[in-house]
C-alpha cells in the first residue's frame, strides 16, 4: 500500500490550478489587448454592434474565459482553505 499525504495532493492540484489560471489569463489579456478595453466595456459595445460575426465570436470566447477564470480562482481558494474531499475508487 502506498500512503500519500493529503497536502501532497493539495500541492499537485494547486499547481495544476495555477497553470490553468495563467493559461486563461493569457487569453483574457489577448482579448483586452486586441480591443484595447475591458470585457465589461466590450460587452456594452457589443449591445450596440450589429452582425459583426468576428466581434460576436470573440465576445463569446472572451465571456467563456472570463467565467472560467472566476471558476479557477474559486477552485484555488477552495483548495487553499481545505474545502474538498478525496474520493477513493477501486482501480482494476
XYZ file of C-alpha atoms in Angstrom, residues 5-82:
78
model
C -0.220 12.798 2.290
C -3.276 14.971 1.751
C -1.028 18.039 1.489
C 0.824 16.436 -1.434
C -2.471 16.047 -3.261
C -3.349 19.669 -2.498
C 0.031 20.853 -3.776
C -0.389 18.994 -7.064
C -3.931 20.261 -7.540
C -2.835 23.815 -6.744
C -0.018 23.626 -9.292
C -2.483 22.469 -11.927
C -4.959 25.198 -10.996
C -2.293 27.919 -11.103
C -1.156 26.660 -14.510
C -4.746 26.802 -15.756
C -5.180 30.274 -14.257
C -2.136 31.559 -16.145
C -3.319 29.982 -19.405
C -6.753 31.575 -19.060
C -5.256 34.918 -18.023
C -3.144 34.894 -21.200
C -6.297 34.506 -23.306
C -8.046 37.279 -21.374
C -5.056 39.556 -21.913
C -5.094 38.713 -25.627
C -8.663 39.981 -25.989
C -8.074 43.010 -23.797
C -5.068 43.998 -25.918
C -6.867 43.234 -29.189
C -9.796 45.501 -28.349
C -7.967 47.902 -26.020
C -10.711 47.696 -23.403
C -12.049 45.585 -20.585
C -14.576 42.817 -21.081
C -17.210 44.928 -19.351
C -16.701 47.806 -21.808
C -16.657 45.407 -24.738
C -19.961 43.929 -23.522
C -21.550 47.389 -23.657
C -20.094 47.914 -27.126
C -21.480 44.565 -28.296
C -25.020 45.523 -27.307
C -24.823 48.276 -29.921
C -22.952 46.275 -32.583
C -24.993 44.656 -35.336
C -23.965 41.483 -37.124
C -20.197 41.607 -36.839
C -19.517 37.890 -36.553
C -15.839 38.271 -35.660
C -16.739 40.531 -32.746
C -19.517 38.181 -31.693
C -17.230 35.132 -31.798
C -14.583 36.966 -29.792
C -17.222 38.187 -27.359
C -18.486 34.641 -26.723
C -14.971 33.273 -26.276
C -13.940 36.184 -24.045
C -17.079 35.707 -21.946
C -16.336 31.994 -21.531
C -12.744 32.683 -20.473
C -13.944 35.320 -18.013
C -16.270 32.788 -16.409
C -13.583 30.097 -16.425
C -11.110 32.469 -14.773
C -13.563 33.127 -11.932
C -14.131 29.384 -11.523
C -10.398 28.678 -11.385
C -9.885 31.389 -8.769
C -12.684 29.858 -6.709
C -11.113 26.403 -7.076
C -7.763 27.749 -5.848
C -9.407 29.326 -2.803
C -11.288 26.116 -2.025
C -8.072 24.100 -2.226
C -6.161 26.582 -0.066
C -8.930 26.502 2.551
C -9.138 22.708 2.537
